[in-house]
Structures are given as structure tokens and as C-alpha cells.
PDB file of C-alpha atoms in Angstrom:
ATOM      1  CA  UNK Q 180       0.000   0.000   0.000  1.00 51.00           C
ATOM      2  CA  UNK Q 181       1.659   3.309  -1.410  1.00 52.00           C
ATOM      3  CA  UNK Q 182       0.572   7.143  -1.183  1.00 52.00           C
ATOM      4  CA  UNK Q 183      -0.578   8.542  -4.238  1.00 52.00           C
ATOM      5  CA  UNK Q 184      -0.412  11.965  -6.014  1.00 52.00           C
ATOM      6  CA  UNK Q 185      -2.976  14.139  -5.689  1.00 55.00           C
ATOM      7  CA  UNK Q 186      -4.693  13.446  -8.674  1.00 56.00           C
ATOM      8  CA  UNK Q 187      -8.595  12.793  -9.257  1.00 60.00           C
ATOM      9  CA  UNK Q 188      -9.422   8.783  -8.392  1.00 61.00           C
ATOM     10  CA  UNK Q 189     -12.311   6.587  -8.642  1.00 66.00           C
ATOM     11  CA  UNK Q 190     -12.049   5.380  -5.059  1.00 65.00           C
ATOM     12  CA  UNK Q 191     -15.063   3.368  -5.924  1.00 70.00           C
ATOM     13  CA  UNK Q 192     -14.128   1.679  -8.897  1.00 78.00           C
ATOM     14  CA  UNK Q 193     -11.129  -1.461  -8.956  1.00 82.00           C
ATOM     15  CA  UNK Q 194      -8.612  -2.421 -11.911  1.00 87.00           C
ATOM     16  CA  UNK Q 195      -8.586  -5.959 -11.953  1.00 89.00           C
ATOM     17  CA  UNK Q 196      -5.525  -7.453 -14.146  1.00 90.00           C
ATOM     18  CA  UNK Q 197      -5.195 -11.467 -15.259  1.00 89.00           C
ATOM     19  CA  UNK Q 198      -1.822 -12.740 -15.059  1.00 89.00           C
ATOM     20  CA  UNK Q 199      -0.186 -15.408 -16.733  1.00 87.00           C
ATOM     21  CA  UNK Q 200       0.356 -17.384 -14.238  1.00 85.00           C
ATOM     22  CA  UNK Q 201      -3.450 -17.583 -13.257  1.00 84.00           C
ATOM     23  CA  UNK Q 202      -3.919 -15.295 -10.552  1.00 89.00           C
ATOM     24  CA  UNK Q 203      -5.332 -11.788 -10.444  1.00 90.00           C
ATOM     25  CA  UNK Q 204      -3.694  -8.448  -9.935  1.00 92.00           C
ATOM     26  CA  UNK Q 205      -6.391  -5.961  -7.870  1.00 89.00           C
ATOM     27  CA  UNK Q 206      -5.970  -2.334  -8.220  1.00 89.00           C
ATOM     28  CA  UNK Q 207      -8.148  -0.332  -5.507  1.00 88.00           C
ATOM     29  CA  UNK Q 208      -7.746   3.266  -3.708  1.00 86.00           C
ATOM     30  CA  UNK Q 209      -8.646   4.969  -0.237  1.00 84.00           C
ATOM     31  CA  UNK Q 210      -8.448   7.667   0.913  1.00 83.00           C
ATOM     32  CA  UNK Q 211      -7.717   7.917   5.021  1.00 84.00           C
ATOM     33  CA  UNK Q 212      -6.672  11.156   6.779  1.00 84.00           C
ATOM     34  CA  UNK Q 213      -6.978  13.212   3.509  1.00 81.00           C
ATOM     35  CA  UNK Q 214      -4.106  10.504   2.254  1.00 86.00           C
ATOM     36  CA  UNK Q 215      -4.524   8.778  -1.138  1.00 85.00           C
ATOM     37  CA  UNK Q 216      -3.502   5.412  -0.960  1.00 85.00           C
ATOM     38  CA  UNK Q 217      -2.842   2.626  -3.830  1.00 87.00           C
ATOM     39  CA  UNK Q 218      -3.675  -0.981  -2.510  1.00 89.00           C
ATOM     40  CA  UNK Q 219      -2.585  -3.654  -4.759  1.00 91.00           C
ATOM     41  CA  UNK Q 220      -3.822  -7.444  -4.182  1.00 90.00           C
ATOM     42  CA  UNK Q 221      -2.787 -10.732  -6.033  1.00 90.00           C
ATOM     43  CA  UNK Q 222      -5.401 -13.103  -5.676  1.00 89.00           C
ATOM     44  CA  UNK Q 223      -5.499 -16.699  -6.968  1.00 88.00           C
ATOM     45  CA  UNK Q 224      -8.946 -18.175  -7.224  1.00 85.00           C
ATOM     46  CA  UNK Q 225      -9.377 -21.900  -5.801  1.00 85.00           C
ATOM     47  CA  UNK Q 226     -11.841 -23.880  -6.889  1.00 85.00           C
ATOM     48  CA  UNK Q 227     -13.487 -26.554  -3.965  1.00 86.00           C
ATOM     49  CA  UNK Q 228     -15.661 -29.685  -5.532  1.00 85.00           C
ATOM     50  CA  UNK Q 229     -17.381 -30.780  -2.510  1.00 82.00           C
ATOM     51  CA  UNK Q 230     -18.804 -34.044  -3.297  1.00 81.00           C
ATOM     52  CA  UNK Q 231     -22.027 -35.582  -1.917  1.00 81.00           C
ATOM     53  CA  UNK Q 232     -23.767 -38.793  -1.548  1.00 79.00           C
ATOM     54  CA  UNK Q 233     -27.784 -38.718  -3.435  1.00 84.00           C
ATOM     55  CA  UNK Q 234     -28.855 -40.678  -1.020  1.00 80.00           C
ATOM     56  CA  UNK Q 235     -27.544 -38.571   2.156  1.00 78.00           C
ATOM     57  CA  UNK Q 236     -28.540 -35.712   0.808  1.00 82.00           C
ATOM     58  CA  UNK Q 237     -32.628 -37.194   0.112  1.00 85.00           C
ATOM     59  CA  UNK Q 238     -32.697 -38.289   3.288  1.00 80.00           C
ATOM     60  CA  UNK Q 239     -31.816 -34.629   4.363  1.00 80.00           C
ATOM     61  CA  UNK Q 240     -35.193 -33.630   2.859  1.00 83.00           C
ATOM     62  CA  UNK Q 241     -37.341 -35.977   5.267  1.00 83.00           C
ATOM     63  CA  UNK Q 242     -39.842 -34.569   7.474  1.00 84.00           C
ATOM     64  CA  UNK Q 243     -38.779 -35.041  11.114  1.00 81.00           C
ATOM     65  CA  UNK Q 244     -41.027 -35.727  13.465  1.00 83.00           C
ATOM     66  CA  UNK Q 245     -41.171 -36.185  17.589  1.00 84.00           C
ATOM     67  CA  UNK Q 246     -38.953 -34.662  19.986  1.00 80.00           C
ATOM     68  CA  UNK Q 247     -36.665 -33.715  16.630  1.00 78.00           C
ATOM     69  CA  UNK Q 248     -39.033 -30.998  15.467  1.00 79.00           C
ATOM     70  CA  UNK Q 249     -37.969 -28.248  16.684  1.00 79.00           C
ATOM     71  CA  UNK Q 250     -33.697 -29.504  15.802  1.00 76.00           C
ATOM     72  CA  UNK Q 251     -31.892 -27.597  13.426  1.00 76.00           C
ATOM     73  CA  UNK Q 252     -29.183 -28.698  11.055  1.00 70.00           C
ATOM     74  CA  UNK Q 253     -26.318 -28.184  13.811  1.00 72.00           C
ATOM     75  CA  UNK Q 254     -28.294 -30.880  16.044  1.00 72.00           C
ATOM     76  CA  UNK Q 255     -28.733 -33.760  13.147  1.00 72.00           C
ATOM     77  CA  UNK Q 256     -25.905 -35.959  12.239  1.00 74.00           C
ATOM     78  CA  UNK Q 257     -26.269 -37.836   8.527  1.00 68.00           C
ATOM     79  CA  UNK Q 258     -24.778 -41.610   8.759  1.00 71.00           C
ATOM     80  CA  UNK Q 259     -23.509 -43.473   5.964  1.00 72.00           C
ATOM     81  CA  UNK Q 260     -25.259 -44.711   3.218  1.00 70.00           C
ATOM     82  CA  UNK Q 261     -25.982 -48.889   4.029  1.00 76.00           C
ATOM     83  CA  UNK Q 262     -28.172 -50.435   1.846  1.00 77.00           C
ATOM     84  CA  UNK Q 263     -30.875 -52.561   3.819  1.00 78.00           C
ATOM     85  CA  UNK Q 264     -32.477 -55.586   1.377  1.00 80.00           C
ATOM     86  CA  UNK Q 265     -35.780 -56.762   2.338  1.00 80.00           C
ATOM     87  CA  UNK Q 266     -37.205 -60.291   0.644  1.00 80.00           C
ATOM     88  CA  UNK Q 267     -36.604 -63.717   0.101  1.00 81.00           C
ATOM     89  CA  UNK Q 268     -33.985 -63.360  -2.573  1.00 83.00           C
ATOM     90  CA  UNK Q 269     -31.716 -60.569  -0.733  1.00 83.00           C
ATOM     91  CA  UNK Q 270     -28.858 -62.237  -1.167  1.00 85.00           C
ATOM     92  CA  UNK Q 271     -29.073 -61.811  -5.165  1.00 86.00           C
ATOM     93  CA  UNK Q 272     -30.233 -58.201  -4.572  1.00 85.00           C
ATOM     94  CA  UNK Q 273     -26.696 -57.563  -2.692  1.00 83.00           C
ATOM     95  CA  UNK Q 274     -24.840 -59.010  -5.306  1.00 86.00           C
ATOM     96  CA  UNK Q 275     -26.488 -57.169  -7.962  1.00 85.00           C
ATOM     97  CA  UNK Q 276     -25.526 -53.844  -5.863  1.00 80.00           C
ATOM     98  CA  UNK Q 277     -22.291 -54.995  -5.511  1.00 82.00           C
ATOM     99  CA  UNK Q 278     -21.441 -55.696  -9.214  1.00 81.00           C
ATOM    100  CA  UNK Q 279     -23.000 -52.523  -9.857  1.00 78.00           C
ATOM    101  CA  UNK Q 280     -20.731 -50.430  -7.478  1.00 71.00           C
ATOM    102  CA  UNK Q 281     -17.547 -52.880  -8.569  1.00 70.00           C
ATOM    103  CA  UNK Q 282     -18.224 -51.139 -11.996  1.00 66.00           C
ATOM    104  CA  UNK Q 283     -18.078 -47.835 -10.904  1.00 56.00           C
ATOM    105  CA  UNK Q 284     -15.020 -48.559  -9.157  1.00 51.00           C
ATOM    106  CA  UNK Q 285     -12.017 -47.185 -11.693  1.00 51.00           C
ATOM    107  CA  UNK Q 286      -8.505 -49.506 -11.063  1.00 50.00           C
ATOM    108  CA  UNK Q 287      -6.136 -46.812  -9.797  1.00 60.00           C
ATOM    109  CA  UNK Q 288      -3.304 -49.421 -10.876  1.00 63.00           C
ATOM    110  CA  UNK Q 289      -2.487 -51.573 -13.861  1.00 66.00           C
ATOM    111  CA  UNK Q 290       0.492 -54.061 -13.642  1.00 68.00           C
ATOM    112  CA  UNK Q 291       3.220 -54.311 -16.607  1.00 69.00           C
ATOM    113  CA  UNK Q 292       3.674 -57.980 -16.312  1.00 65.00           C
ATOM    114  CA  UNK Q 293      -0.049 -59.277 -16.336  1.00 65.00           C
ATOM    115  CA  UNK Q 294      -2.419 -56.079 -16.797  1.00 64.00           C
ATOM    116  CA  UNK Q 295      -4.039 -56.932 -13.802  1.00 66.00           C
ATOM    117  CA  UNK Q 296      -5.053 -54.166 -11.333  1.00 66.00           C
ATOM    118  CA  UNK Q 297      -2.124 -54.233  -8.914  1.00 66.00           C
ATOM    119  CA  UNK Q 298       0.846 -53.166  -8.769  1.00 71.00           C
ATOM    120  CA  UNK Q 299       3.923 -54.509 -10.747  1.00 71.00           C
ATOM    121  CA  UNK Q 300       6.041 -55.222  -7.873  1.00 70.00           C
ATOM    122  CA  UNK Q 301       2.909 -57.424  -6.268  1.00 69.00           C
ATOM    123  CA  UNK Q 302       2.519 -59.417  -9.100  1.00 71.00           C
ATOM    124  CA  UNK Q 303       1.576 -62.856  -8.634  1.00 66.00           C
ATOM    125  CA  UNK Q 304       3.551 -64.164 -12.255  1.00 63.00           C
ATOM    126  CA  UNK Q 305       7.129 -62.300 -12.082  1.00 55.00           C
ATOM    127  CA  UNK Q 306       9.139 -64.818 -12.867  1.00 50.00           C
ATOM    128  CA  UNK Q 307       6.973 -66.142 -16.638  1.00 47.00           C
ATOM    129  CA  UNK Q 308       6.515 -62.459 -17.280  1.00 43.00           C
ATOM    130  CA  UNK Q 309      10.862 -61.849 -16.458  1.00 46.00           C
ATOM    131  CA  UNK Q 310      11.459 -65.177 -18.699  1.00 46.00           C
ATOM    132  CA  UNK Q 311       9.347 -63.896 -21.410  1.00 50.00           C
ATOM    133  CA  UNK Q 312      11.214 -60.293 -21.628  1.00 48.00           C
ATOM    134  CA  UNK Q 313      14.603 -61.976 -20.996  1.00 48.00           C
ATOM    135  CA  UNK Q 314      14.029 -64.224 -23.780  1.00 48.00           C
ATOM    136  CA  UNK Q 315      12.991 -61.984 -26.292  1.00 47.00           C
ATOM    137  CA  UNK Q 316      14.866 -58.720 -24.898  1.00 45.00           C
ATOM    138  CA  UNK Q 317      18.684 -60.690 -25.825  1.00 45.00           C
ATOM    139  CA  UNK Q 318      20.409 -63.497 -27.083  1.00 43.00           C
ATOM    140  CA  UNK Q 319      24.002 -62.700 -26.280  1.00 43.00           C
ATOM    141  CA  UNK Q 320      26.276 -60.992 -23.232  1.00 40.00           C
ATOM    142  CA  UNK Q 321      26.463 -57.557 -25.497  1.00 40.00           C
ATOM    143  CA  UNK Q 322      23.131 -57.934 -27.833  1.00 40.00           C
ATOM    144  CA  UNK Q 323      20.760 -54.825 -27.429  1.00 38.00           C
ATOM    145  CA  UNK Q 324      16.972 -56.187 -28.805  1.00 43.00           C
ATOM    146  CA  UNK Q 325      16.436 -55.366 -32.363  1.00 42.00           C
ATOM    147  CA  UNK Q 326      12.728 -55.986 -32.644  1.00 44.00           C
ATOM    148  CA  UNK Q 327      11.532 -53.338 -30.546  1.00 51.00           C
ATOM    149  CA  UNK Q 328      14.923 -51.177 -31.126  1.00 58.00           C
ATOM    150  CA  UNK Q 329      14.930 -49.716 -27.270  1.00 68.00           C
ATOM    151  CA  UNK Q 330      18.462 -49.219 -25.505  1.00 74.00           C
ATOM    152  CA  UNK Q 331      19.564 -52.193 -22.996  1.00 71.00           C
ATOM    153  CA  UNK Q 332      22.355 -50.266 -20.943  1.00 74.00           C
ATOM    154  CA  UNK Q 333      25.526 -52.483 -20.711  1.00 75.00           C
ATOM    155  CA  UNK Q 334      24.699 -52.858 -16.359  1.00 67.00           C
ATOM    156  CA  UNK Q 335      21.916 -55.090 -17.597  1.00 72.00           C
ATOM    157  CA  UNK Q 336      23.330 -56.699 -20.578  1.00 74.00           C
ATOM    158  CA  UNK Q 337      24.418 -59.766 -18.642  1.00 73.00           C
ATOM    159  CA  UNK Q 338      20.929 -59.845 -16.840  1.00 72.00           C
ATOM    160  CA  UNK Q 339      19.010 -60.338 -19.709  1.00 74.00           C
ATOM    161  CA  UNK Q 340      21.323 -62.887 -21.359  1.00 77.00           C
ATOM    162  CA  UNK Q 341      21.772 -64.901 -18.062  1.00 75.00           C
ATOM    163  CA  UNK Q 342      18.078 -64.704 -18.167  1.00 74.00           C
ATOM    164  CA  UNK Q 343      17.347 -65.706 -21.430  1.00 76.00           C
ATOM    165  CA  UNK Q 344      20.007 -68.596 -21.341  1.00 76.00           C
ATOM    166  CA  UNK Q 345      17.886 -69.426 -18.355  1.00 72.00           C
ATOM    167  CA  UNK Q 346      14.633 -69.455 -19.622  1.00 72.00           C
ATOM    168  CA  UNK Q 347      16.073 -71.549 -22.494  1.00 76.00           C
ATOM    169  CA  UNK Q 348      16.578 -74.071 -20.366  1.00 75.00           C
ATOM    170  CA  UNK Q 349      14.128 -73.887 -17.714  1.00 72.00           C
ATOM    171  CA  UNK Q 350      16.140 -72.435 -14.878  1.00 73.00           C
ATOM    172  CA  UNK Q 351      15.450 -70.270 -12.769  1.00 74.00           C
ATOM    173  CA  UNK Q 352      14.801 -66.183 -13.432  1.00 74.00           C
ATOM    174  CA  UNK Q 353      17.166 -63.854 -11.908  1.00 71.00           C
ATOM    175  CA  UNK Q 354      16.432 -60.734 -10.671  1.00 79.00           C
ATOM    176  CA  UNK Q 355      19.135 -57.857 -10.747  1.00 72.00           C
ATOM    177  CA  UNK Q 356      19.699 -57.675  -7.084  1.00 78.00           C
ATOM    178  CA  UNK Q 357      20.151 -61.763  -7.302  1.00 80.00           C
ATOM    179  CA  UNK Q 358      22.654 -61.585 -10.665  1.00 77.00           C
ATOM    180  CA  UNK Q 359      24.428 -59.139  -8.557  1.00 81.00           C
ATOM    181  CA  UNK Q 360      24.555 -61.473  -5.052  1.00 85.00           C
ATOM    182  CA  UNK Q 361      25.497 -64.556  -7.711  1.00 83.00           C
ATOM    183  CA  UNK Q 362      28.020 -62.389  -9.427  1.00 85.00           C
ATOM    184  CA  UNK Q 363      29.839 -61.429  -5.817  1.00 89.00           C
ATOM    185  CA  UNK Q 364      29.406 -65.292  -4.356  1.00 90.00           C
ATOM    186  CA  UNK Q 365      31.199 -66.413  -7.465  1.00 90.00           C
ATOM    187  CA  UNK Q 366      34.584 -64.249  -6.197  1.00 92.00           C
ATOM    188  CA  UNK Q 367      34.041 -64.462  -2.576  1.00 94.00           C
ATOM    189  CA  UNK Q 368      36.237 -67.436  -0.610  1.00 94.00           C
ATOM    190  CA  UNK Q 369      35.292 -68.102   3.164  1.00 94.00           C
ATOM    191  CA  UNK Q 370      38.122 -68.920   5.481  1.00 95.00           C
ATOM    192  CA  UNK Q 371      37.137 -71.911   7.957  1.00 93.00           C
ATOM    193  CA  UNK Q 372      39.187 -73.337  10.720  1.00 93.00           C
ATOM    194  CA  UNK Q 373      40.715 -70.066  12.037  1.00 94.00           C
ATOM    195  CA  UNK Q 374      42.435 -69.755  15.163  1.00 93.00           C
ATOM    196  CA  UNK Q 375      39.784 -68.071  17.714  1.00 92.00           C
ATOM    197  CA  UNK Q 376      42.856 -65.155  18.097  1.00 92.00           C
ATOM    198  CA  UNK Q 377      43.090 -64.392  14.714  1.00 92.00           C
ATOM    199  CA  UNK Q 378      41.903 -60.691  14.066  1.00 92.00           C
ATOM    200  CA  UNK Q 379      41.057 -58.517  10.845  1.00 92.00           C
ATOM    201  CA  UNK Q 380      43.532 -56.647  10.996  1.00 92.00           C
ATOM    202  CA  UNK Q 381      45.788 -60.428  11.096  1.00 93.00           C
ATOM    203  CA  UNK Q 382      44.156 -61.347   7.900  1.00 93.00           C
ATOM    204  CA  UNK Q 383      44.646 -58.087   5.554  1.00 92.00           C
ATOM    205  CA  UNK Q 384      48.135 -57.997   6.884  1.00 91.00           C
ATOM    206  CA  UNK Q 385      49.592 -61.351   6.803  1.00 92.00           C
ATOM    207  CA  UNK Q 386      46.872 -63.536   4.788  1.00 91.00           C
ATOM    208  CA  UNK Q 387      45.977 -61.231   1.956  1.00 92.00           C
ATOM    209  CA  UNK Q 388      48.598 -58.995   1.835  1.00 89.00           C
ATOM    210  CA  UNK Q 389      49.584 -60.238  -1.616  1.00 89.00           C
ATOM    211  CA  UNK Q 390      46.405 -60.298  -3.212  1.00 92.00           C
ATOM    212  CA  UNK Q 391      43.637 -57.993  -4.632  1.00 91.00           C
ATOM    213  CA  UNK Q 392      41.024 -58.483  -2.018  1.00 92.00           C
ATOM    214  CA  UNK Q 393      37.980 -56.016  -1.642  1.00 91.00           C
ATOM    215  CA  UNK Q 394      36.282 -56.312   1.575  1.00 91.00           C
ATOM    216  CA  UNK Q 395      37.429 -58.703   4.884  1.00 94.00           C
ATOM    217  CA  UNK Q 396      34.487 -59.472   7.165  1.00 93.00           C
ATOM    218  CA  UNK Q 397      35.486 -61.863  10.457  1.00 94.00           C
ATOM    219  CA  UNK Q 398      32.211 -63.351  11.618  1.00 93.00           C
ATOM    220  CA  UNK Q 399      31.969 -62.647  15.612  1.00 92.00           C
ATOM    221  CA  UNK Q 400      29.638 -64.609  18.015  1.00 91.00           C
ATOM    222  CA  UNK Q 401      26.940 -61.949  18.922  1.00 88.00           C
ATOM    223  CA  UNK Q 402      26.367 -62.208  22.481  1.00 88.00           C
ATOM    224  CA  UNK Q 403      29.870 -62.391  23.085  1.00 89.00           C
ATOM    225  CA  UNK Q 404      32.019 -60.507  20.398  1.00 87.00           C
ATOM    226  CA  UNK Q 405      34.242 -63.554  20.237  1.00 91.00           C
ATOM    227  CA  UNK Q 406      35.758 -64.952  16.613  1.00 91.00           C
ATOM    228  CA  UNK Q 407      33.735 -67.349  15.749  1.00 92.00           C
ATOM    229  CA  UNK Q 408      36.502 -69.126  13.452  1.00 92.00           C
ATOM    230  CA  UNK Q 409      34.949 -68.132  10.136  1.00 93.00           C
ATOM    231  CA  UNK Q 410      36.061 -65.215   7.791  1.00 94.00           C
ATOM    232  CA  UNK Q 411      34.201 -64.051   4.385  1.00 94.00           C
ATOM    233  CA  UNK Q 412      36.401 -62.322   1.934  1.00 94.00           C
ATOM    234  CA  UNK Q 413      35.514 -61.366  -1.199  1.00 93.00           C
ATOM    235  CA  UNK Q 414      38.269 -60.470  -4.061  1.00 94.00           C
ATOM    236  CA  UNK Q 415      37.548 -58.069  -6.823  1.00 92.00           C
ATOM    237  CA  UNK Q 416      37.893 -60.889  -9.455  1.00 92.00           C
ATOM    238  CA  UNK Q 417      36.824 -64.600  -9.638  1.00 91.00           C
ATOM    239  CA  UNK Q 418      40.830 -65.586 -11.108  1.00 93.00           C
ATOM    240  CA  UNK Q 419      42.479 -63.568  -7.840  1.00 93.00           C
ATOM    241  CA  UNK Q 420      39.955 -65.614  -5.450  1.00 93.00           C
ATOM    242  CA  UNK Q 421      40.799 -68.869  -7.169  1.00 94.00           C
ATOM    243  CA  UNK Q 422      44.580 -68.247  -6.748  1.00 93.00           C
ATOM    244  CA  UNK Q 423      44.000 -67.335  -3.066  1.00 93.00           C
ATOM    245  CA  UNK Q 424      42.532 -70.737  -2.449  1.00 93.00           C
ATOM    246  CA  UNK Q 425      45.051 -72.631  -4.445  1.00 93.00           C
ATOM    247  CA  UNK Q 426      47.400 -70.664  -2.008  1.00 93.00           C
ATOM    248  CA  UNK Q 427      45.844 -70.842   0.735  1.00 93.00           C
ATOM    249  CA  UNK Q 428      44.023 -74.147   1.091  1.00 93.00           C
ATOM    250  CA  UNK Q 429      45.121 -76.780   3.886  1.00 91.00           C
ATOM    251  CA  UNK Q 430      47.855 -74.300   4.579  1.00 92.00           C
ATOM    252  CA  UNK Q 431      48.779 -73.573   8.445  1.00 91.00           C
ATOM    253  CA  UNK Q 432      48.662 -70.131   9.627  1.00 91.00           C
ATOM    254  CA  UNK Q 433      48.632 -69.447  13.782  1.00 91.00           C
ATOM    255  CA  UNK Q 434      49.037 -73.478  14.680  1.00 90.00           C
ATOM    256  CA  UNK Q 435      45.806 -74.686  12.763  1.00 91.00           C
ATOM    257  CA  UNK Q 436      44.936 -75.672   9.366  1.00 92.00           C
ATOM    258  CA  UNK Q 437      43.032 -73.550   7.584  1.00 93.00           C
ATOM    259  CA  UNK Q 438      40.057 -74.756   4.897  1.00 93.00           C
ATOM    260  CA  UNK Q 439      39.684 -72.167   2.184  1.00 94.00           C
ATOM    261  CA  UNK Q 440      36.831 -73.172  -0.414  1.00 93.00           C
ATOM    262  CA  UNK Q 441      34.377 -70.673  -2.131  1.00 94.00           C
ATOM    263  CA  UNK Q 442      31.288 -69.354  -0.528  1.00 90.00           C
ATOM    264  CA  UNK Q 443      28.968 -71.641  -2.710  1.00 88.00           C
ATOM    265  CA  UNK Q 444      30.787 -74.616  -1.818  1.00 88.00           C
ATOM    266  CA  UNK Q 445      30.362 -73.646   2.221  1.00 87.00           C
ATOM    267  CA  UNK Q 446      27.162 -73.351   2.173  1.00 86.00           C
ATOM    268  CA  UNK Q 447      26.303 -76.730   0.503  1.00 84.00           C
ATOM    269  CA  UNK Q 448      28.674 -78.539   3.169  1.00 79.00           C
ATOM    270  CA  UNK Q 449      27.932 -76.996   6.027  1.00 70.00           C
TER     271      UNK Q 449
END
């Protein structure tokens, strides 16, 4: 709000501007304490859809009757709309309103895999629906799918042509968070048989000192913090983890005789 020059003004009459953006510039004047003020208002104009039920709002045409007379609107409370079926047969006239409303009813969701009305993640066929795109998506470790001509980016190369080797011949589907746990299993060895004393910090200096290891991990008991015996170590290639366990293997190291296989090999012995 600015003072004006003293110049004749409509103080009655508003300028109303539409900008661009939707909203409304107001131009007004006043005059207070022989002052002459400019206002200037931006208003945006919201639009509320209230929406009602036809049967709430009938029933708010009734006639009331008793003690409710004399109530006014404040005093009367509208309940939902249940549908009461009278008869025999009121078993087929609540199906029939049931199909009815199930029509009315718009699916908010529409799966990729099965164009059923859920969501993708939740549906019930991933793994046909994963074989399916996997075996028409590549046929090689580099091949990007010429009949629908869409980029495969090289991180998921391998995915779809482990998957469509796989649905070739019936195996399993992978997803890419299991290609990825398969891919690290296949390079990580697990150290058995280690002396209760033996520390991390033992390991990266004197085991794997001479080879290209990424991550050491010494499993501990939980209640107690103790080694339990049992390292995981995974190398940043499948070749340097094989030569580790070549190495390695039935070799002594702090007294005892350490077992060195790989992590796939563990698990179906132990």
C-alpha cells in the first residue's frame, strides 16, 4: 500500500488485471486522513468440488417428526449410506448392488507384467513375465533387442542374457539384485578353521597382503564378540579368489589348518 499523487481517483471503482500465471492483480484506492492510498492485491482463485452422496442428501429432505421438530441442522448428524435388502432373494439383490458399485469402481493401478489391477512389484507371475522379456529382450552378453529397437544399458546386458540362457533351459529367473549377489558369491572365498585369536587386521596384513582383495568381514559370536573361526572375503575378481585358495588351502597359519573353499561350496557342506 503506497501514497498517491494528488490526482482525481475513482475510489469506488477497482482495476482488476489477469496474469499469466493464473492469478489476479487488484488495483483499488482509499483515501484515510486526507491521504490517497494505492492498494494492490494478487489473488489466486481456488476452486473446492465438494462431493455428496444422493442418497444422504434425500434423506436430508425428510420430514422429522417427535422430539426432533424443533432440531436444526447443527443438532442432526447424517450416517452413511448402508443399503438394507428386504425379501426372500436378498442375497441376489446384494450381489447385484455390488457388481453394480464394482463397476463404478475405476482400477487406480495396472500391472506391466499381467495387466491386472495391482501393482507390478505385487505381481503374482514375475518370474513367466521376467522369462518372457529376458528371452525376447537378448540373445548374447552384449546384444541390445532389435525388434523393438529400445536401448539395454551395458549394467543389464548380462541380466538379460543370463536370463534368457535361463529361460532356455528352464532355470530359474534372476532378478538384478540376485545376478548381482550370484556375481559377488562367485569371487568371494570363506576362510574356515581359524584360530579363535586371529583378528582382521591379522588377515589383511599377513593372509591377503599379496592379493587384490575387496572387503574382509570376520564373523563374531553376537552375544559375546568372540571370533567365531569363520572369515568371508571377497576379491575383486573370480581368477584372484581362485589363486587365493590354491594358495591358501590346507595351509597352516597361527598353529591350525586352515580350509579355504568358495562361498557356494560352504554353504552346501555346512
Amino acid at each position: 500500500m503506497s501514497a498517491v499523487a494528488n490526482a482525481p481517483v475513482d475510489f469506488e471503482k477497482q482495476e482488476i488485471i489477469k496474469n499469466d500465471d493464473g492469478t489476479k492483480t487488484i488495483i483499488s484506492y482509499k483515501l484515510e486522513k486526507g491521504v490517497k492510498y494505492k492498494i494492490t492485491q494478487k489473488v489466486k482463485e481456488v476452486k473446492i468440488i465438494e462431493k455428496t452422496n444422493p442418497a444422504i442428501e434425500e434423506r436430508k429432505k425428510w420430514a422429522k417428526y417427535g422430539v426432533a421438530v424443533s432440531d436444526t441442522k447443527d443438532l442432526l448428524t447424517v450416517g452413511d449410506d448402508v443399503p438394507f435388502f428386504l425379501g426372500v432373494n436378498w442375497k441376489e439383490m446384494q450381489e447385484q448392488y455390488e457388481n453394480k458399485k464394482n463397476k463404478k469402481t475405476v482400477k487406480s493401478f495396472v500391472c506391466s507384467n499381467c495387466g491386472g489391477a495391482h501393482l507390478s512389484a505385487q505381481c503374482p507371475f514375475p518370474k513367466k513375465s521376467s522369462a518372457t522379456a529376458a528371452a525376447s529382450a537378448a540373445s548374447g552378453a552384449g546384444a541390445v533387442p532389435a525388434s523393438t529397437g529400445k536401448y539395454v544399458p551395458p549394467s543389464k546386458r548380462a541380466l538379460l542374457a543370463a536370463n534368457a540362457k535361463a529361460a532356455a533351459s528352464g532355470e530359474a529367473i534372476l532378478t538384478q539384485e540376485e545376478m548381482r549377489k550370484k556375481e559377488e558369491d562367485e569371487r568371494t572365498l570363506v576362510f574356515a578353521d581359524l584360530n579363535l585369536n586371529t583378528t582382521e587386521d591379522d588377515l589383511t596384513r599377513e593372509v591377503l597382503k599379496y592379493f587384490q582383495y575387496e572387503r574382509c568381514r570376520l564373523v563374531r559370536d553376537r552375544n559375546t564378540g568372540r571370533s567365531r573361526g569363520l572369515a568371508y572375503v571377497s576379491f575383486y575378481t573370480k581368477e584372484e579368489a581362485e589363486r587365493a585358495a590354491n594358495y591358501w588351502n590346507n595351509k597352516g597359519y597361527m598353529n591350525i589348518m586352515m580350509r579355504v573353499r568358495f562361498v557356494q561350496e560352504h554353504r552346501q557342506n555346512r
